[in-house]
Coordinates of C-alpha atoms and ligand atoms in Angstrom, one line a residue:
M1 CA -103.2 -77.5 104.7
K2 CA -100.8 -79.5 104.9
M3 CA -100.8 -82.8 102.3
N4 CA -99.1 -86.0 102.3
A5 CA -99.7 -89.6 101.7
A6 CA -102.1 -89.7 105.2
T7 CA -103.9 -86.4 104.7
P8 CA -105.5 -85.5 102.0
N9 CA -105.7 -82.4 100.5
T10 CA -108.7 -80.7 102.6
A11 CA -107.8 -77.2 102.8
A12 CA -107.1 -76.8 99.0
Q13 CA -110.5 -75.1 98.7
G14 CA -110.0 -72.8 101.6
D15 CA -107.7 -69.8 102.1
S16 CA -105.5 -70.9 104.0
I17 CA -102.1 -68.6 104.9
V18 CA -98.1 -70.3 105.3
I19 CA -96.0 -68.3 107.1
I20 CA -91.8 -68.9 106.7
G21 CA -90.5 -68.4 110.2
T22 CA -90.8 -67.0 113.7
G23 CA -88.9 -64.1 113.8
F24 CA -90.2 -60.2 114.3
A25 CA -91.4 -60.4 111.4
G26 CA -93.6 -64.3 111.3
L27 CA -94.8 -63.7 114.7
G28 CA -95.8 -60.4 114.2
M29 CA -98.0 -61.7 111.1
G30 CA -99.5 -64.2 113.1
I31 CA -100.2 -62.4 115.8
R32 CA -102.0 -59.7 113.9
L33 CA -103.7 -62.3 111.8
K34 CA -105.6 -63.7 115.1
Q35 CA -106.3 -60.4 116.2
A36 CA -108.3 -59.7 112.7
G37 CA -110.0 -63.2 113.4
I38 CA -108.2 -65.2 110.8
H39 CA -106.9 -68.4 112.3
D40 CA -105.9 -70.8 109.3
F41 CA -102.7 -70.1 109.0
V42 CA -99.6 -72.0 109.7
I43 CA -96.2 -71.0 110.3
L44 CA -92.9 -73.0 109.4
E45 CA -89.8 -72.8 111.3
Q46 CA -87.0 -74.3 110.6
A47 CA -85.6 -74.6 113.9
S48 CA -87.1 -76.1 117.2
S49 CA -87.6 -72.6 118.9
V50 CA -89.1 -69.4 117.6
G51 CA -86.8 -66.1 117.5
G52 CA -84.7 -65.5 114.1
T53 CA -82.1 -63.3 114.2
W54 CA -83.0 -63.4 118.1
R55 CA -82.3 -66.8 118.4
D56 CA -79.3 -67.4 115.8
N57 CA -77.1 -64.8 117.0
H58 CA -76.5 -65.7 119.9
Y59 CA -72.8 -64.4 120.4
P60 CA -71.1 -63.1 123.6
G61 CA -72.1 -59.4 123.5
A62 CA -74.9 -59.9 121.3
E63 CA -77.3 -57.1 122.0
C64 CA -79.4 -54.4 119.9
D65 CA -78.3 -51.0 118.8
V66 CA -81.8 -49.7 118.8
Q67 CA -83.4 -48.6 122.0
S68 CA -85.4 -51.7 122.9
H69 CA -89.0 -49.4 123.8
L70 CA -88.8 -48.8 120.1
Y71 CA -87.5 -52.4 119.1
S72 CA -90.4 -54.1 119.9
F73 CA -94.0 -54.4 118.9
S74 CA -95.8 -51.3 119.0
F75 CA -99.3 -53.5 120.5
E76 CA -96.5 -55.2 123.1
P77 CA -94.6 -52.9 125.1
N78 CA -92.4 -54.3 127.7
P79 CA -92.2 -52.2 130.9
G80 CA -89.5 -54.7 132.0
W81 CA -86.7 -54.0 129.7
S82 CA -83.7 -53.9 131.9
K83 CA -81.7 -51.7 130.3
E84 CA -82.3 -49.1 127.3
F85 CA -80.6 -51.4 124.6
A86 CA -81.5 -54.9 125.2
A87 CA -79.0 -58.2 125.1
Q88 CA -80.2 -61.1 122.7
K89 CA -81.6 -63.1 125.5
E90 CA -83.9 -60.8 126.6
I91 CA -85.1 -59.8 123.4
L92 CA -85.3 -63.5 122.7
G93 CA -87.3 -64.2 126.0
Y94 CA -89.7 -61.1 124.5
L95 CA -90.2 -62.9 121.5
E96 CA -91.1 -66.3 123.0
R97 CA -93.8 -64.6 125.7
C98 CA -95.4 -63.2 122.7
A99 CA -95.6 -66.4 120.9
E100 CA -97.3 -67.7 124.2
K101 CA -99.4 -64.9 124.8
Y102 CA -100.6 -64.5 121.8
D103 CA -101.4 -68.3 121.6
L104 CA -99.2 -68.8 118.4
L105 CA -97.5 -72.5 118.8
P106 CA -100.3 -74.7 117.8
H107 CA -100.0 -72.6 114.5
I108 CA -96.1 -73.1 114.4
K109 CA -94.3 -76.4 112.7
F110 CA -91.1 -76.6 114.2
A111 CA -87.9 -78.2 112.4
T112 CA -89.8 -77.4 109.4
E113 CA -87.8 -76.0 106.7
V114 CA -89.2 -74.8 103.5
V115 CA -87.0 -76.0 100.5
S116 CA -89.1 -74.5 97.9
A117 CA -92.1 -73.0 97.1
R118 CA -94.1 -73.4 93.6
F119 CA -97.4 -71.7 92.5
D120 CA -99.9 -73.1 90.9
D121 CA -101.0 -71.1 88.4
R122 CA -104.5 -72.9 87.5
A123 CA -105.5 -73.3 91.2
G124 CA -104.2 -70.0 92.2
M125 CA -102.6 -71.6 95.3
W126 CA -99.0 -71.6 96.4
D127 CA -97.6 -75.0 97.1
V128 CA -94.6 -75.0 99.9
A129 CA -92.4 -78.0 100.2
T130 CA -90.4 -79.1 103.2
R131 CA -87.3 -80.8 103.8
G132 CA -89.1 -83.3 105.6
G133 CA -91.2 -84.2 102.0
E134 CA -94.2 -82.7 103.2
T135 CA -96.4 -80.2 100.6
Y136 CA -98.3 -77.2 102.5
R137 CA -101.0 -75.6 99.8
A138 CA -102.0 -72.2 100.7
R139 CA -103.7 -69.2 99.1
V140 CA -101.0 -66.8 100.4
L141 CA -97.3 -67.1 101.2
V142 CA -95.8 -64.7 103.3
S143 CA -92.2 -64.8 103.8
G144 CA -90.7 -63.3 107.4
C145 CA -87.1 -64.9 106.8
G146 CA -85.4 -61.4 107.1
G147 CA -83.0 -60.1 105.3
L148 CA -79.4 -61.1 107.4
S149 CA -80.4 -65.0 108.1
K150 CA -78.0 -66.5 105.6
P151 CA -74.6 -66.7 107.2
S152 CA -71.3 -65.2 104.7
M153 CA -68.7 -67.0 104.8
P154 CA -65.7 -65.3 103.4
D155 CA -64.0 -66.0 100.6
I156 CA -60.2 -66.6 101.8
P157 CA -57.9 -68.9 99.9
G158 CA -57.3 -71.8 101.8
I159 CA -60.1 -71.7 104.9
E160 CA -60.8 -75.3 104.5
T161 CA -57.5 -76.2 105.5
F162 CA -57.3 -74.1 109.2
R163 CA -57.2 -76.9 111.8
G164 CA -58.5 -74.7 114.7
K165 CA -61.9 -74.1 115.0
L166 CA -63.7 -71.7 112.9
F167 CA -67.1 -70.7 112.4
H168 CA -69.7 -67.5 111.9
S169 CA -70.6 -65.0 114.1
A170 CA -74.4 -65.9 113.5
R171 CA -73.2 -69.8 114.3
W172 CA -71.5 -69.4 117.4
N173 CA -69.7 -72.2 118.9
H174 CA -70.5 -72.2 123.0
E175 CA -68.7 -75.6 123.1
F176 CA -65.3 -74.1 121.9
D177 CA -63.8 -72.7 125.5
M178 CA -62.2 -69.6 124.6
N179 CA -60.2 -69.0 127.9
D180 CA -56.5 -69.0 126.9
K181 CA -56.7 -69.3 123.5
V182 CA -55.5 -67.0 120.6
V183 CA -58.3 -66.1 118.6
G184 CA -58.8 -64.3 115.6
V185 CA -61.7 -62.0 114.5
I186 CA -62.0 -61.6 110.9
G187 CA -64.4 -58.5 110.2
T188 CA -65.0 -55.5 112.2
G189 CA -69.1 -54.7 111.3
A190 CA -71.8 -54.7 113.7
S191 CA -71.1 -58.2 115.0
S192 CA -67.4 -57.8 115.4
V193 CA -67.5 -54.7 117.5
Q194 CA -70.1 -56.7 120.4
I195 CA -68.5 -59.6 120.2
V196 CA -64.5 -58.2 120.4
P197 CA -64.9 -56.5 124.0
A198 CA -67.0 -59.7 125.3
I199 CA -64.0 -62.2 124.4
Q200 CA -61.1 -59.6 125.4
P201 CA -61.3 -60.7 128.8
A202 CA -61.1 -64.3 128.4
V203 CA -58.8 -64.9 125.5
R204 CA -55.1 -65.0 125.9
R205 CA -54.4 -63.2 122.7
L206 CA -57.1 -61.6 120.4
E207 CA -55.9 -60.8 116.9
V208 CA -58.9 -58.6 114.6
F209 CA -58.3 -58.3 110.9
Q210 CA -59.7 -55.0 109.7
R211 CA -60.8 -54.5 106.2
T212 CA -61.9 -51.1 106.5
A213 CA -62.3 -48.8 109.5
P214 CA -66.2 -48.8 111.0
W215 CA -67.5 -45.2 112.3
I216 CA -67.8 -46.0 116.0
T217 CA -70.1 -43.8 118.1
P218 CA -70.8 -43.7 121.8
K219 CA -74.2 -45.7 122.9
P220 CA -76.4 -43.6 125.5
D221 CA -77.0 -47.1 127.2
R222 CA -77.8 -47.6 130.8
K223 CA -79.5 -49.6 132.9
I224 CA -83.5 -48.9 133.6
T225 CA -84.6 -48.8 137.1
R226 CA -86.6 -50.6 139.1
R227 CA -88.7 -47.8 140.0
E228 CA -89.2 -46.7 135.9
Q229 CA -90.1 -50.2 135.2
T230 CA -92.8 -50.0 137.9
L231 CA -93.4 -46.4 136.5
F232 CA -93.9 -47.7 132.8
A233 CA -96.2 -51.2 134.2
R234 CA -98.7 -48.7 135.8
F235 CA -98.7 -46.0 133.5
P236 CA -98.1 -47.4 129.6
L237 CA -98.5 -44.0 128.7
L238 CA -95.1 -43.0 130.2
Q239 CA -93.4 -46.2 128.4
K240 CA -95.6 -44.9 125.3
A241 CA -94.0 -41.5 125.7
A242 CA -90.6 -42.5 125.8
R243 CA -90.8 -44.6 122.7
V244 CA -92.7 -42.1 120.8
S245 CA -89.4 -39.5 121.9
Q246 CA -87.1 -42.0 120.7
Y247 CA -88.4 -42.7 117.6
W248 CA -88.8 -38.8 116.7
R249 CA -85.0 -38.7 117.5
R250 CA -84.1 -41.4 115.4
E251 CA -86.1 -39.9 112.9
A252 CA -84.5 -36.7 112.5
L253 CA -81.4 -38.6 111.9
A254 CA -82.8 -40.0 108.6
V255 CA -82.2 -36.2 107.4
G256 CA -78.5 -37.2 106.9
F257 CA -79.1 -40.3 105.4
V258 CA -81.5 -39.6 102.8
K259 CA -82.1 -36.2 102.1
Q260 CA -79.2 -34.1 103.0
P261 CA -75.9 -36.2 103.4
K262 CA -74.6 -33.0 104.3
V263 CA -75.9 -33.1 107.7
L264 CA -73.8 -36.4 108.3
K265 CA -70.4 -34.8 106.9
A266 CA -71.1 -31.6 109.8
L267 CA -71.3 -34.3 112.3
E268 CA -67.8 -36.5 111.3
P269 CA -65.4 -33.7 113.3
L270 CA -67.4 -34.4 116.2
V271 CA -67.1 -38.0 116.0
R272 CA -63.1 -37.9 115.0
F273 CA -62.9 -35.9 118.1
Y274 CA -64.2 -38.6 120.1
I275 CA -61.7 -41.0 118.4
E276 CA -59.3 -38.9 119.4
R277 CA -60.1 -39.0 123.1
A278 CA -61.0 -42.5 122.9
V279 CA -57.7 -43.9 121.3
K280 CA -54.7 -42.8 122.8
D281 CA -52.2 -44.3 120.6
P282 CA -51.5 -42.5 117.1
V283 CA -50.7 -45.5 115.3
L284 CA -54.2 -47.2 116.4
R285 CA -55.8 -43.8 116.0
Q286 CA -54.9 -44.0 112.7
K287 CA -55.8 -47.3 111.7
V288 CA -59.3 -47.1 113.5
T289 CA -60.0 -43.9 111.7
P290 CA -62.9 -44.4 108.5
D291 CA -61.9 -43.0 105.0
Y292 CA -65.3 -42.7 104.0
R293 CA -68.5 -40.7 104.5
L294 CA -69.9 -41.2 108.0
G295 CA -73.4 -43.3 107.3
C296 CA -72.3 -44.6 104.1
K297 CA -71.7 -48.1 106.3
R298 CA -73.7 -48.9 109.4
I299 CA -72.5 -46.3 112.2
L300 CA -71.7 -48.7 115.0
P301 CA -72.8 -47.6 118.6
T302 CA -70.6 -49.0 121.0
N303 CA -68.8 -47.8 124.2
T304 CA -66.6 -50.8 125.1
Y305 CA -64.8 -51.3 121.6
Y306 CA -62.2 -48.8 121.1
R307 CA -61.5 -49.8 125.4
A308 CA -60.9 -53.5 124.1
L309 CA -58.5 -52.8 121.0
Q310 CA -56.4 -50.9 123.7
K311 CA -55.7 -53.9 125.9
P312 CA -52.6 -55.7 126.1
N313 CA -53.6 -58.7 124.8
V314 CA -55.7 -57.3 121.5
D315 CA -54.1 -56.2 118.2
L316 CA -55.7 -54.7 115.7
V317 CA -54.3 -56.3 112.1
T318 CA -54.9 -54.3 109.2
S319 CA -52.1 -55.4 106.8
G320 CA -54.9 -57.6 104.8
I321 CA -55.5 -61.3 105.0
E322 CA -53.8 -63.2 102.1
A323 CA -55.1 -66.6 102.9
I324 CA -55.6 -69.1 105.8
V325 CA -53.2 -71.6 106.5
P326 CA -53.5 -74.9 108.2
E327 CA -52.0 -72.9 111.6
G328 CA -53.7 -69.7 111.6
I329 CA -54.2 -66.5 109.0
R330 CA -51.4 -65.4 106.9
T331 CA -51.1 -61.5 106.1
K332 CA -50.2 -59.4 103.0
D333 CA -46.9 -58.6 105.0
G334 CA -45.9 -62.1 104.9
Q335 CA -46.5 -62.5 108.3
T336 CA -48.5 -66.2 109.6
H337 CA -50.9 -65.6 112.7
V338 CA -50.8 -68.7 114.8
L339 CA -54.9 -69.3 116.2
D340 CA -56.5 -71.7 117.9
A341 CA -59.7 -70.3 116.5
I342 CA -61.0 -68.3 113.8
V343 CA -64.6 -66.1 114.0
C344 CA -65.9 -65.1 110.9
A345 CA -68.2 -62.1 112.0
T346 CA -67.9 -61.5 108.0
G347 CA -71.9 -60.9 107.6
F348 CA -74.4 -61.9 105.7
E349 CA -75.5 -62.5 102.7
A350 CA -77.9 -59.5 101.8
A351 CA -77.6 -58.0 98.8
E352 CA -76.7 -60.8 96.5
A353 CA -78.5 -64.1 96.4
V354 CA -81.7 -63.1 98.1
A355 CA -84.3 -64.9 97.5
P356 CA -86.1 -66.4 101.1
V357 CA -86.3 -69.4 99.6
P358 CA -86.2 -71.3 95.9
L359 CA -89.2 -69.8 94.6
R360 CA -91.4 -70.5 91.5
G361 CA -93.9 -68.0 90.3
R362 CA -96.5 -67.7 87.7
G363 CA -95.5 -70.0 84.6
G364 CA -92.5 -71.7 86.5
K365 CA -90.8 -68.3 86.7
D366 CA -87.8 -68.4 89.3
L367 CA -87.3 -65.8 91.8
E368 CA -83.1 -66.1 91.8
H369 CA -83.6 -65.5 88.0
V370 CA -86.2 -62.9 88.0
W371 CA -83.5 -60.9 90.4
L372 CA -80.2 -61.7 88.7
D373 CA -79.5 -57.9 88.4
G374 CA -80.2 -57.2 91.5
A375 CA -83.9 -57.8 94.1
E376 CA -87.0 -55.5 93.7
A377 CA -90.3 -55.6 94.9
Y378 CA -93.0 -53.5 95.1
L379 CA -92.8 -51.9 98.1
G380 CA -90.8 -54.2 99.7
S381 CA -93.7 -56.5 99.6
T382 CA -94.7 -58.0 96.3
V383 CA -93.2 -58.9 93.0
A384 CA -94.7 -59.1 89.7
G385 CA -95.3 -62.9 88.5
F386 CA -95.3 -64.2 92.0
P387 CA -99.1 -63.7 92.8
N388 CA -100.0 -63.7 96.4
F389 CA -96.7 -63.9 97.6
F390 CA -95.8 -61.1 100.7
M391 CA -92.7 -60.6 102.0
I392 CA -91.8 -59.0 105.1
V393 CA -88.5 -57.6 105.3
G394 CA -88.1 -57.5 101.5
P395 CA -86.0 -55.5 98.8
N396 CA -85.6 -51.8 99.9
T397 CA -86.8 -52.0 103.6
G398 CA -83.6 -51.7 105.7
L399 CA -82.8 -48.6 107.6
G400 CA -79.5 -46.8 108.7
H401 CA -81.4 -45.2 111.4
S402 CA -84.1 -46.6 113.1
S403 CA -85.7 -49.6 114.2
M404 CA -86.5 -52.1 111.7
V405 CA -89.6 -53.4 114.3
F406 CA -91.4 -50.4 112.7
M407 CA -90.9 -51.4 109.4
I408 CA -91.8 -54.7 110.1
E409 CA -95.0 -53.8 111.4
S410 CA -95.9 -51.7 108.5
Q411 CA -95.5 -54.9 105.9
I412 CA -97.5 -56.6 108.2
A413 CA -100.4 -54.2 107.8
Y414 CA -100.3 -54.1 104.1
T415 CA -100.0 -57.9 103.9
L416 CA -102.9 -58.1 106.3
D417 CA -105.3 -55.4 104.4
A418 CA -104.1 -57.8 101.0
I419 CA -105.7 -60.8 102.8
Q420 CA -108.5 -59.1 104.3
Q421 CA -109.5 -57.4 100.8
M422 CA -109.0 -60.9 98.8
R423 CA -111.4 -62.2 101.0
Q424 CA -114.1 -59.7 101.4
K425 CA -113.8 -59.3 97.4
R426 CA -113.4 -63.2 96.8
L427 CA -110.1 -62.7 94.7
S428 CA -108.2 -65.8 93.9
T429 CA -105.0 -63.8 93.2
V430 CA -103.7 -60.5 93.6
E431 CA -100.3 -59.8 92.1
V432 CA -98.4 -56.5 91.1
K433 CA -98.5 -55.0 87.6
P434 CA -95.0 -55.1 86.3
E435 CA -95.7 -51.1 85.4
A436 CA -96.6 -50.3 89.0
Q437 CA -93.4 -52.0 90.0
A438 CA -91.2 -50.6 87.7
A439 CA -92.2 -47.0 88.7
Y440 CA -92.0 -47.4 92.4
N441 CA -88.0 -49.3 91.7
R442 CA -87.3 -45.9 89.3
E443 CA -88.7 -43.8 92.1
I444 CA -86.6 -45.2 94.8
H445 CA -83.6 -45.6 93.0
A446 CA -83.8 -42.2 91.9
R447 CA -84.1 -41.1 95.6
L448 CA -81.4 -43.6 96.4
A449 CA -78.9 -41.8 94.2
D450 CA -78.7 -39.2 96.2
T451 CA -78.2 -40.6 99.6
V452 CA -75.4 -41.0 102.1
W453 CA -75.4 -44.5 101.1
N454 CA -74.2 -43.6 97.4
T455 CA -71.2 -41.6 98.5
G456 CA -68.3 -44.3 97.7
C457 CA -67.5 -46.8 100.3
V458 CA -68.6 -50.6 99.6
S459 CA -71.2 -52.1 101.7
W460 CA -73.2 -55.1 102.1
Y461 CA -76.3 -52.7 101.1
R462 CA -75.2 -53.0 97.5
T463 CA -74.7 -55.4 94.9
R464 CA -71.3 -56.0 93.3
S465 CA -72.6 -54.0 90.6
G466 CA -73.9 -51.1 92.8
K467 CA -77.3 -51.4 93.0
N468 CA -78.9 -50.7 96.3
T469 CA -81.5 -53.4 97.1
T470 CA -81.7 -53.1 100.6
L471 CA -82.2 -49.9 102.2
W472 CA -85.6 -47.7 102.4
P473 CA -84.5 -44.4 101.0
G474 CA -87.0 -41.6 103.4
Y475 CA -88.5 -41.5 106.7
T476 CA -90.1 -44.5 108.2
F477 CA -93.5 -42.5 108.6
E478 CA -93.3 -42.3 104.5
F479 CA -93.2 -46.0 104.1
R480 CA -96.1 -46.8 106.9
R481 CA -98.4 -44.3 105.1
R482 CA -97.8 -45.9 101.7
T483 CA -98.0 -49.2 103.0
R484 CA -101.2 -48.4 105.5
V485 CA -103.4 -49.7 102.9
F486 CA -103.4 -52.6 100.1
D487 CA -103.6 -50.5 97.2
L488 CA -105.9 -52.6 94.8
E489 CA -105.5 -51.0 92.0
S490 CA -101.5 -51.5 91.7
Y491 CA -102.4 -55.0 91.3
E492 CA -103.8 -57.8 88.4
V493 CA -106.5 -59.9 90.3
V494 CA -108.2 -63.2 89.5
R495 CA -111.3 -63.6 91.2
K496 CA -113.2 -67.0 92.5
D497 CA -115.9 -66.8 90.3
A498 CA -113.7 -66.6 87.7
E499 CA -111.4 -69.4 88.4
R500 CA -114.4 -71.8 88.8
A501 CA -114.3 -72.0 85.0
V502 CA -110.7 -73.5 85.3
P503 CA -110.4 -77.3 85.3
A504 CA -109.6 -78.4 89.5
P505 CA -106.2 -79.1 89.4
A506 CA -104.3 -82.9 89.8
Y507 CA -103.3 -82.0 93.5
A508 CA -101.7 -85.5 93.4
S509 CA -99.0 -83.6 91.7
A510 CA -98.3 -81.1 94.7
N511 CA -97.0 -83.9 96.5
N512 CA -93.9 -85.1 94.4
Ligands
LIG1 O1 -71.6 -58.0 109.1 P1 -71.1 -56.7 108.3 P2 -72.1 -58.0 110.6 N1 -61.9 -60.3 104.8 O2 -71.6 -57.0 107.1 C1 -65.7 -57.9 107.0 C2 -77.2 -56.4 111.8 N2 -76.3 -56.5 113.0 O3 -72.7 -59.2 111.0 O4 -66.4 -53.5 105.7 C3 -61.5 -59.5 105.4 O5 -71.5 -55.6 109.1 C4 -66.3 -56.6 106.5 O6 -65.2 -55.7 105.8 P3 -65.5 -54.6 104.7 C5 -76.9 -54.6 111.3 O7 -77.6 -54.2 110.0 C6 -77.1 -55.7 113.9 O8 -71.0 -57.1 111.6 O9 -66.5 -55.2 103.8 N3 -62.7 -59.0 106.0 C7 -66.9 -56.1 107.6 O10 -65.7 -55.5 108.6 C8 -75.4 -54.9 110.4 O11 -75.1 -53.9 109.6 C9 -76.7 -55.8 115.6 O12 -64.5 -54.3 104.4 C10 -63.6 -59.2 105.4 C11 -67.4 -57.6 108.3 O13 -66.4 -58.4 107.6 C12 -75.7 -56.3 110.0 O14 -76.5 -57.4 110.8 C13 -75.9 -56.6 115.8 C14 -64.2 -60.0 104.4 C15 -68.6 -57.7 108.0 O15 -69.3 -56.7 108.7 C16 -74.4 -57.3 109.7 O16 -73.4 -56.8 110.7 C17 -75.2 -57.1 114.9 C18 -62.8 -60.9 104.0 N4 -62.9 -62.0 102.9 C19 -75.5 -57.2 113.2 N5 -65.4 -60.3 104.1 C20 -77.4 -55.0 116.2 O17 -77.4 -54.4 117.3 C21 -65.8 -59.5 105.1 N6 -65.0 -58.5 106.0 C22 -79.3 -54.8 116.0

């Protein structure tokens, strides 16, 4: 399927598949394809190893805030998880083992960054261009790029003038020795609340720049004992039972997020009580107490963040950042915070500018342009005008309450069924009907209006204009049900026999 000067286009008549990315989505897709007996696929990975977000987010303290029995593939339980909420290294190791066990490595082209993809209308194929100048031609293109892969640097005046070290949490600079340094962390989201306790013991002083206080809850973490690991290995049903129980306990929370935000509101006094117990100083307590509804932004479970904030070498700065200056950060109260390093734990481009790669669909339609008013898709998977293109973790598939791996497996099943139906029914293209996509989006946006995410806070879940393009407004089992079978009736199809009437395309141009 790869075309370059040395390799003539031999796969153009085939039904090959290109997958982008080797996180849970890309690897899971590859595994499921192989299990279904489909082997003509390639996975393009920009880095030199697998892992996606769990490879890139190697900041100190990085770990999962969903239990690992649940935050792993259903078909590949790991009896060896060392604690309830595994750390980044352990999850990355799990993904590496999956890639090896299912013999995916021969399918992966590392150091192969996709720079664009263009649909060839006449051939019904995607031409996928890489930074190295190669073009891969495929019948089906699957994006496993994830929703949180593009770090967002803060738009703070003077950021380029800082003389010390400055880096994003998802691009941690391990060469910078934190010991005895004065470090500023911008942001108090999910990444920051893990970084702050991890670096606090090493640094001389830590200044945490908070714009909005997050809702923090205790994290029910604990070590998983050797005995439990042995039992899980010997009796897989036990581990399955643990997973099912975690799934349903989390699913119960969805009631508060998407059905009855009142339920979460009723929990607020409990969490406030926790803050009162955990934070002794009333001034600090007031600073860390959120002023918006519980659940509107991601709830952050951690047992160590408040403790770290109360250490003598830590300051929580809430006066607002005015500018970054060569020596540090100047806040709106006129104070200059002199720093050796600034960590931007400022999140990702999630709701805005979210086309996984520059993508041109039928008639040269640009996905960025189509999504100018906010990304939308059908079942978070397909987009009208972009035939044979499937997304995993596409628009409105994110969750506030449970494991993304569950959603990822749902979308993999949907995409796999699409590919199988295309092959069985000899379909050249499948393209979601615009009316099916529009009806679906009308439905989910009507439902989103009643969720806790729409109760007035500013979050990365929504675009600047307020459209929630990231979250699924329902139970995860509903999403699973709706993606179980590829619903061909919602798609325009072109059959291969019909396609034969079309003159053969000039493939040489695909190499340009
Ligand atoms: O990013 P965030 P994150 N000046 O967007 C602040 C997943 N995740 O990397 O709240 C000053 O949540 C911003 O302030 P505000 C998870 O889905 C999972 O922490 O916008 N501050 C906020 O405090 C998560 O939700 C795990 O007012 C600025 C922070 O930066 C998602 O990744 C672990 C600013 C950004 O928080 C993103 O989390 C880590 C500015 N100009 C992450 N710009 C797991 O455990 C931004 N901020 C699975």
